[in-house]
Short mmCIF file of C-alpha atoms and ligand atoms in Angstrom, two decimals:
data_model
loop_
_atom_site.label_atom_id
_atom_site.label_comp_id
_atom_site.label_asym_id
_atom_site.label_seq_id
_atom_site.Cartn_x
_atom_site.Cartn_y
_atom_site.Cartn_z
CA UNK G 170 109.04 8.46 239.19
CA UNK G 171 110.69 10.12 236.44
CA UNK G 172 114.53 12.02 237.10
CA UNK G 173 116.21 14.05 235.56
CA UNK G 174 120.12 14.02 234.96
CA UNK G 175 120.42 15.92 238.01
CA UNK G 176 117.83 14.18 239.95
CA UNK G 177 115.02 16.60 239.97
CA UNK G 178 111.60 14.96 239.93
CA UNK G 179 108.59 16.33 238.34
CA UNK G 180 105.30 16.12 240.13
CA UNK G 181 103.81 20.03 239.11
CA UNK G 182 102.18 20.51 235.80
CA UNK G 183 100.98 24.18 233.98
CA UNK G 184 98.69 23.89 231.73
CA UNK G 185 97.89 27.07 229.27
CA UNK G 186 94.37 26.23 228.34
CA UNK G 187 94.54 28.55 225.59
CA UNK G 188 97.26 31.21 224.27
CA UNK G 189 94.22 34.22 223.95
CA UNK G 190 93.84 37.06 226.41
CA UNK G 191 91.38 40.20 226.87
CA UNK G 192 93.97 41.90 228.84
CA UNK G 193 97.42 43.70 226.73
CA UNK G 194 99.64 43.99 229.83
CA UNK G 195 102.55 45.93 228.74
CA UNK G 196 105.09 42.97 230.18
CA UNK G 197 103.40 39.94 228.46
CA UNK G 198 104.61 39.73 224.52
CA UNK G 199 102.35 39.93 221.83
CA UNK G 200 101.51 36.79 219.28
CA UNK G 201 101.88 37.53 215.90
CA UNK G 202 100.63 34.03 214.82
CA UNK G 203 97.83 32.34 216.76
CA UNK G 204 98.05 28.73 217.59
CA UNK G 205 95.58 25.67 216.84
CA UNK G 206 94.68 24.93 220.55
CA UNK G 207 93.75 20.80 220.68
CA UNK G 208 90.49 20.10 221.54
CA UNK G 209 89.64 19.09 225.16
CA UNK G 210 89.47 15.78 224.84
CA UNK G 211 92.97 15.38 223.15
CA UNK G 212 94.01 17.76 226.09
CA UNK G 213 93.01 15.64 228.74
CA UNK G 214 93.99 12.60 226.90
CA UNK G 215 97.72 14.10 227.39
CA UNK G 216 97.20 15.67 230.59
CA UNK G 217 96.08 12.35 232.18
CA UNK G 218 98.88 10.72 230.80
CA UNK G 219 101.53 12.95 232.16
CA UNK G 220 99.56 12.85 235.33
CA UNK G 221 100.31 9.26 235.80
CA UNK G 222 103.79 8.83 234.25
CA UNK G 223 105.31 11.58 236.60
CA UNK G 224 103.33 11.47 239.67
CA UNK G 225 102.13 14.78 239.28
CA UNK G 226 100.90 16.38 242.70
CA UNK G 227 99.66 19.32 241.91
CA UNK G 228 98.00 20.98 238.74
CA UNK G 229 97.40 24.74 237.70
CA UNK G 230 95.62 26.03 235.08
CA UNK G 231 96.36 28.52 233.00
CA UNK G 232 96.71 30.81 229.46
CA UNK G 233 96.76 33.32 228.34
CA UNK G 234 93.24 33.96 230.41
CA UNK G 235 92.25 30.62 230.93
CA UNK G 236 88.79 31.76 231.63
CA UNK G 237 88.23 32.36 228.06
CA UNK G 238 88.57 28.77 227.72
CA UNK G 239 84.63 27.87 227.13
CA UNK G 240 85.09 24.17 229.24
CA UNK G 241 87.74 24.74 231.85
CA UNK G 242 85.17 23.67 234.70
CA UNK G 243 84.87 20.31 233.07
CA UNK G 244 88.82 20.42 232.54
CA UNK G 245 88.75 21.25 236.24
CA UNK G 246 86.37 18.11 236.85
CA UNK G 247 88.08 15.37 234.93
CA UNK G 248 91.40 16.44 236.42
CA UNK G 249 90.01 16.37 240.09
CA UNK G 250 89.69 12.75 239.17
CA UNK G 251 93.62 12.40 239.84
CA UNK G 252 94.59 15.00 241.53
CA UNK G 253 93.58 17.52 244.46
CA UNK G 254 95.67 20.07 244.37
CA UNK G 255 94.36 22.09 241.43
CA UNK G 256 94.53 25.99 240.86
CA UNK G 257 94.26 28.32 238.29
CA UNK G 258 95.70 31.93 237.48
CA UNK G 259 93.52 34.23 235.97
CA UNK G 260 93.08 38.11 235.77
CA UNK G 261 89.78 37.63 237.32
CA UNK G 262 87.25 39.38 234.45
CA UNK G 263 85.33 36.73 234.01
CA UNK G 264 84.99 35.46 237.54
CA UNK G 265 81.60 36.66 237.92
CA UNK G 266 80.06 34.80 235.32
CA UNK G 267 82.52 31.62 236.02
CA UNK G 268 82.52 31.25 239.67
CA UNK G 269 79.62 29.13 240.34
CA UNK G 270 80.83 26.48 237.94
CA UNK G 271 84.01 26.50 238.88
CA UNK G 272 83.72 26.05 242.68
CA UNK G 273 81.43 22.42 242.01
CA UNK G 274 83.63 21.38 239.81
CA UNK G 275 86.29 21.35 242.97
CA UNK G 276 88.17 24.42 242.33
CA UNK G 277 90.25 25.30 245.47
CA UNK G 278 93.04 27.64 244.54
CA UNK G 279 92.71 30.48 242.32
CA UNK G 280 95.85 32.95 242.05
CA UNK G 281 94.20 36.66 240.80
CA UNK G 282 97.14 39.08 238.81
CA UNK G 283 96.38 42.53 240.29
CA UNK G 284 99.77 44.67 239.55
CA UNK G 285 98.52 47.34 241.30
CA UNK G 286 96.31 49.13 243.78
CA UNK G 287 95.82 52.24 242.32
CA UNK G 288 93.42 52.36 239.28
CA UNK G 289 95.09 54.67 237.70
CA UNK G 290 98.69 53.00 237.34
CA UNK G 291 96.46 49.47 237.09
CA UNK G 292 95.41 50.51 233.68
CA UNK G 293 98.73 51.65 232.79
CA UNK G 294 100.16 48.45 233.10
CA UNK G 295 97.29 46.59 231.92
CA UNK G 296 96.24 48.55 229.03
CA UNK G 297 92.40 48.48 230.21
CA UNK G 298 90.13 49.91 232.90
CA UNK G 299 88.94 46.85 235.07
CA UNK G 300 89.76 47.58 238.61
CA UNK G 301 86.97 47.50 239.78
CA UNK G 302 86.11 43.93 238.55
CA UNK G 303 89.16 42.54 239.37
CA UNK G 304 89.04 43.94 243.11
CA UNK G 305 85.04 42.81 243.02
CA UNK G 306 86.40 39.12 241.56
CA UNK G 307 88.66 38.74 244.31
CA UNK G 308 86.06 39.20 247.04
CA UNK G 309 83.97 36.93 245.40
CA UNK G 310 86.23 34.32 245.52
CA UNK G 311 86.63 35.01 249.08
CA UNK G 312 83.12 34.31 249.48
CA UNK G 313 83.25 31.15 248.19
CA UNK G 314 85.50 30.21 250.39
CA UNK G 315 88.56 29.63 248.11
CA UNK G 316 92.11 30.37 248.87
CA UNK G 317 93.33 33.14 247.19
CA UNK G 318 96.42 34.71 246.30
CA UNK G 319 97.32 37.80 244.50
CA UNK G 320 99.79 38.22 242.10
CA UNK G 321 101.48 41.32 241.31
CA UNK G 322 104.35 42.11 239.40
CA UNK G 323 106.86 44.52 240.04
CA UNK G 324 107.54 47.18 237.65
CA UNK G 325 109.26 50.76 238.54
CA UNK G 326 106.39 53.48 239.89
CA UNK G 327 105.27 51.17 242.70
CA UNK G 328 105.95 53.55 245.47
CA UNK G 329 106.60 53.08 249.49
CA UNK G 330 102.82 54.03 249.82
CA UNK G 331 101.38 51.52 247.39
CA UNK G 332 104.07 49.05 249.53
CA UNK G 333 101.81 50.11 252.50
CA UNK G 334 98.24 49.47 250.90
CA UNK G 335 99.55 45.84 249.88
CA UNK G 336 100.32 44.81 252.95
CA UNK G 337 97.19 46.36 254.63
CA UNK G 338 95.01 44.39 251.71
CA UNK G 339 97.17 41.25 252.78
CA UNK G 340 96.18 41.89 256.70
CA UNK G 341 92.56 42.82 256.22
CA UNK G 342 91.55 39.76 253.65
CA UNK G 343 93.99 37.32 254.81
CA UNK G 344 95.65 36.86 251.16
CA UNK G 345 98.76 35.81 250.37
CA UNK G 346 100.28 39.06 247.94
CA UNK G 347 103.36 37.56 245.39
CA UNK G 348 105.32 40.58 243.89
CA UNK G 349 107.13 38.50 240.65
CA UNK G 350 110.39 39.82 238.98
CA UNK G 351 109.30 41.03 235.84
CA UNK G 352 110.96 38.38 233.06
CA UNK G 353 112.31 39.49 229.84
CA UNK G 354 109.50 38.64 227.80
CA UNK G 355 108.46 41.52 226.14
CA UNK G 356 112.35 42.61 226.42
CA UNK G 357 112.25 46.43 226.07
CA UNK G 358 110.04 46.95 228.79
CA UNK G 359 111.20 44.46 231.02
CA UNK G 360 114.99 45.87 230.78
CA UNK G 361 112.87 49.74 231.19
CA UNK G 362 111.09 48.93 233.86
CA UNK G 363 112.52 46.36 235.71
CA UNK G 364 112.07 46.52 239.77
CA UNK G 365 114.19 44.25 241.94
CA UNK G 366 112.64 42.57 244.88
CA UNK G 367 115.35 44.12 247.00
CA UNK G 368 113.14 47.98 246.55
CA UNK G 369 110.11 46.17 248.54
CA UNK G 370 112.27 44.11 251.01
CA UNK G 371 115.04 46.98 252.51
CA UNK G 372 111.55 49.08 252.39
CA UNK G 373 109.37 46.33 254.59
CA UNK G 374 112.36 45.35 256.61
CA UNK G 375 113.22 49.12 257.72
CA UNK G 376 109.69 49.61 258.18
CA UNK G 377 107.70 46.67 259.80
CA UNK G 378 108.64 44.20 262.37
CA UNK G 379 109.17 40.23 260.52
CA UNK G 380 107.63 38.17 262.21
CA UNK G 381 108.64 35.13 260.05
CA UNK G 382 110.65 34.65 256.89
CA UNK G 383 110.23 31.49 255.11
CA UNK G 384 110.18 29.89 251.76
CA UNK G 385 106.85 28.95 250.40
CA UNK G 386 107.01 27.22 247.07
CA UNK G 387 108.92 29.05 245.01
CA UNK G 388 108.42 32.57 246.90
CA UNK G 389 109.94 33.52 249.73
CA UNK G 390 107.41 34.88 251.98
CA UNK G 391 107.97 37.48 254.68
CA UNK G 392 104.83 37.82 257.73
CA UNK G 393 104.43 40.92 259.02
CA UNK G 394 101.19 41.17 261.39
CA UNK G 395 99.10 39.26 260.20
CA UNK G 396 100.60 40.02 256.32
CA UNK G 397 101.78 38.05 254.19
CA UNK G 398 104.09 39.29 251.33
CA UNK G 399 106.20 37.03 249.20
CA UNK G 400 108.47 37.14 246.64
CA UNK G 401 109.27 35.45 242.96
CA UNK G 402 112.47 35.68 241.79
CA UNK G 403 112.66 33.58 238.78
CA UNK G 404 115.41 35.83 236.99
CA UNK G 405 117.46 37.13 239.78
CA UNK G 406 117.83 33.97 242.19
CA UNK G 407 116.77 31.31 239.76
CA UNK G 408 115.25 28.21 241.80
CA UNK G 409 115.89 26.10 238.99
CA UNK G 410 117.82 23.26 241.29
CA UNK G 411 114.80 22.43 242.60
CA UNK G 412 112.39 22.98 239.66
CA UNK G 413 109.88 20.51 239.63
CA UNK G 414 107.64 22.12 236.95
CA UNK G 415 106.16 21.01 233.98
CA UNK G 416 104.39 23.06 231.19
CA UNK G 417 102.12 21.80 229.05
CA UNK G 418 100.77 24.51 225.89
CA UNK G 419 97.09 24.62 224.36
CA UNK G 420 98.33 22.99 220.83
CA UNK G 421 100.17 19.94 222.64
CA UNK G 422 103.96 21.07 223.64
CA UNK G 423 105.25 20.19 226.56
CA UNK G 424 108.28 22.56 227.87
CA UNK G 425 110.60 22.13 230.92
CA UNK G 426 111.50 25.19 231.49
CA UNK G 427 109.78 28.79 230.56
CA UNK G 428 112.42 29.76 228.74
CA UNK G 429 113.31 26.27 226.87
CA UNK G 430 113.82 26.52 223.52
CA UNK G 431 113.21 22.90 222.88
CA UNK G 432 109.98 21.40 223.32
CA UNK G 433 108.19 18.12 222.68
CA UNK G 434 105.33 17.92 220.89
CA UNK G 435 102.38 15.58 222.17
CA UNK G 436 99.54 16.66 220.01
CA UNK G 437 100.38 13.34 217.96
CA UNK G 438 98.97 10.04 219.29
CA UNK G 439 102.59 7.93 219.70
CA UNK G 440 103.49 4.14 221.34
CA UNK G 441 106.50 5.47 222.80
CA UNK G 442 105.20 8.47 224.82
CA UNK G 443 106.67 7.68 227.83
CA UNK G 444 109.96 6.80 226.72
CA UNK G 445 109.82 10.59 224.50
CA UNK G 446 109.21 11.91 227.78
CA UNK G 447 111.97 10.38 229.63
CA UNK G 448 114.36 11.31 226.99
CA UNK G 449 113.13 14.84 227.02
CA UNK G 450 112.93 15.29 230.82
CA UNK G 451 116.74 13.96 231.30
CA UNK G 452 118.07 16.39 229.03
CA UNK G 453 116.61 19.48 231.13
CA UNK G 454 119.98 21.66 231.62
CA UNK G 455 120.90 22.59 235.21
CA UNK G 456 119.80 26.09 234.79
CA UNK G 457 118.20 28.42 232.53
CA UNK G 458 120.65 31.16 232.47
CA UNK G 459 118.54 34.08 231.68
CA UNK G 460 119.20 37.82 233.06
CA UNK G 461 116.25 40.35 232.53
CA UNK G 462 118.08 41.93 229.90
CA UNK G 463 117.89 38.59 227.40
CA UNK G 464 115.99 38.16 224.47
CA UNK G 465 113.05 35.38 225.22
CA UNK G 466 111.53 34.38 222.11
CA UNK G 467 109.26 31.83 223.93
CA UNK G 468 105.98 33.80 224.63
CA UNK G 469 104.71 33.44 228.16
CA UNK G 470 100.84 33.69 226.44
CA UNK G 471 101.61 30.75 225.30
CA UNK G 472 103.54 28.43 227.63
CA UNK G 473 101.60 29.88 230.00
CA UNK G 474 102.70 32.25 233.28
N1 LIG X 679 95.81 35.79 232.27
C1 LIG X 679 96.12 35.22 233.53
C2 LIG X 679 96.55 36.27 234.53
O1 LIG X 679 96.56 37.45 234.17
O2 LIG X 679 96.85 35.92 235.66
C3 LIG X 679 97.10 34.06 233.49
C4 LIG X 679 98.27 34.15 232.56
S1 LIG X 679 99.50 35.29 233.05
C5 LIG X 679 100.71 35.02 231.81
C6 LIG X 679 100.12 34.49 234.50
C7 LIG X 679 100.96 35.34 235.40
O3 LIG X 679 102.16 35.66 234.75
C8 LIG X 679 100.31 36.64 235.81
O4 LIG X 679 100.33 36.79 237.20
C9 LIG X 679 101.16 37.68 235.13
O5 LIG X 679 101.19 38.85 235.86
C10 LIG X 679 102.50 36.98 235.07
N2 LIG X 679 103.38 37.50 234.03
C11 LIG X 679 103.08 37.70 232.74
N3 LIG X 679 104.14 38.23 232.08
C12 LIG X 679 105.12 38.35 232.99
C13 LIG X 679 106.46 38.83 232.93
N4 LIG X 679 106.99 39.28 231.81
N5 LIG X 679 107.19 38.80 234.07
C14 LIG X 679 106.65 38.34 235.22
N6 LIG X 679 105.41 37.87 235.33
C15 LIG X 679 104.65 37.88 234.23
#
């Protein structure tokens, strides 16, 4: 088991299976160079690799939209080898076409971004017009039985009433809604439009009766009949103490943080990978120390959200 200087362990790996996207969400920063993605089997090669050395638990998978990657069911497969717990995040386009595949080769999890419930402020924030699909995806991976979560993140025009449709969606599907604090990646609109998770919670909490508050992973999830609405606060109550996340990019770089400058690049074969690792991983500060109004040059496309 690998530590770090402050004896976090690392057992979770994120995988962006490629840096591309058909969505142009306003939050997510643009890529002014694209990036030589490694071919699958050199991907594999290196996720397999970090799967043993560190134990990992649990893998997700995703991009950019990792759906546009043309093999991720046989990604899906060879990791399955290893490990069970395997999800991806996706916007859910290309579900339609995908699902099938996807489900036999063992998919379980799939989170599904949907910032909004209203079609109208949907395409505002996601530059295009796919509500529909994305609300059709979601039931279709209902139907096959996965477990599904929605992620949404906060951004200022969510009102009290869209509040209220979110946690009737939660009650009548029995999914799991995440609001996640916008991060400064795209850092004029984050610092614009930034929505604390405090706007939703004194809302629900005057509102609703809790039945249950409790941490969930890295959310913190509240219950409410039947509801269940959590929280992601990576900026404003970083969790970084007990971050045991590892991110692995399309071209090879392994991060340990989202907003690391320093990475380590894998896409070379090496004799020493494990000790590079090590090395790396031990040197992981205690905390990131980033406030939504900080400049990220890291570009969450990339490293993968
Ligand atoms: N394309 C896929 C999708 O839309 O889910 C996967 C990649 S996306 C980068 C992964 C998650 O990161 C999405 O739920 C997205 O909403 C979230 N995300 C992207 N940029 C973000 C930002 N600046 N702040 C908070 N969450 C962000």
């Amino acid at each position: 088991m690998i530590k770090d200087k402050f004896n976090r362990t690392y057992s979770y790996l994120r995988v962006s299976l490629t840096h591309r996207c058909n969505f142009s969400c306003n939050y997510c920063n643009k890529i002014n160079n694209p990036i030589k993605e490694l071919n699958t089997p050199q991907l594999i090669d290196i996720i397999e690799k970090l799967i043993k050395l560190c134990h990992i638990e649990k893998v997700r998978l995703t991009g950019g939209e990792p759906l546009l990657r043309e093999d991720i069911d046989y990604i899906i497969y060879r990791i399955n080898r290893n490990v069970d717990n395997i999800g991806i995040t996706t916007n859910g386009y290309f579900l339609k076409e995908k699902i099938f595949s996807l489900y036999k080769s063992g998919l379980k999890r799939i989170n599904i971004s949907l910032d909004s419930l209203n079609r109208n402020r949907f395409k505002k924030i996601t530059n295009t017009d796919h509500f529909n699909r994305v609300i059709d995806s979601i039931m279709l991976a209902l139907s096959y039985g996965l477990k599904v979560k929605i992620n949404s993140v906060l951004v200022k025009g969510l009102d009290h009433k869209e509040i209220d449709e979110f946690i009737r969606f939660s009650q009548l599907y029995g999914i799991t809604i995440r609001f996640i604090e916008l991060m400064p990646f795209s850092n004029e609109y984050a610092s614009k439009m930034f929505l604390p998770s405090s706007y939703v919670i004194d809302y629900i909490e005057k509102k609703y009766n809790i039945d249950k508050k409790y941490n969930e992973g890295v959310a913190k999830i509240f219950e409410i009949q039947n509801a269940k609405i959590g929280f992601i606060t990576s900026v404003s109550t970083p969790f970084c103490s007990s971050c045991n996340r590892l991110r692995l990019t399309s071209d090879g770089k392994l991060y340990r943080c989202l907003f690391d400058k320093n990475y380590l690049d894998l896409s070379k074969s090496t004799d020493n990978f494990n000790e590079l690792i090590k090395n790396y991983l031990y040197l992981k500060k205690e905390k990131h120390n980033i406030d939504y109004n900080s400049k990220v040059s890291n570009s969450i496309r990339v490293i993968g959200g």
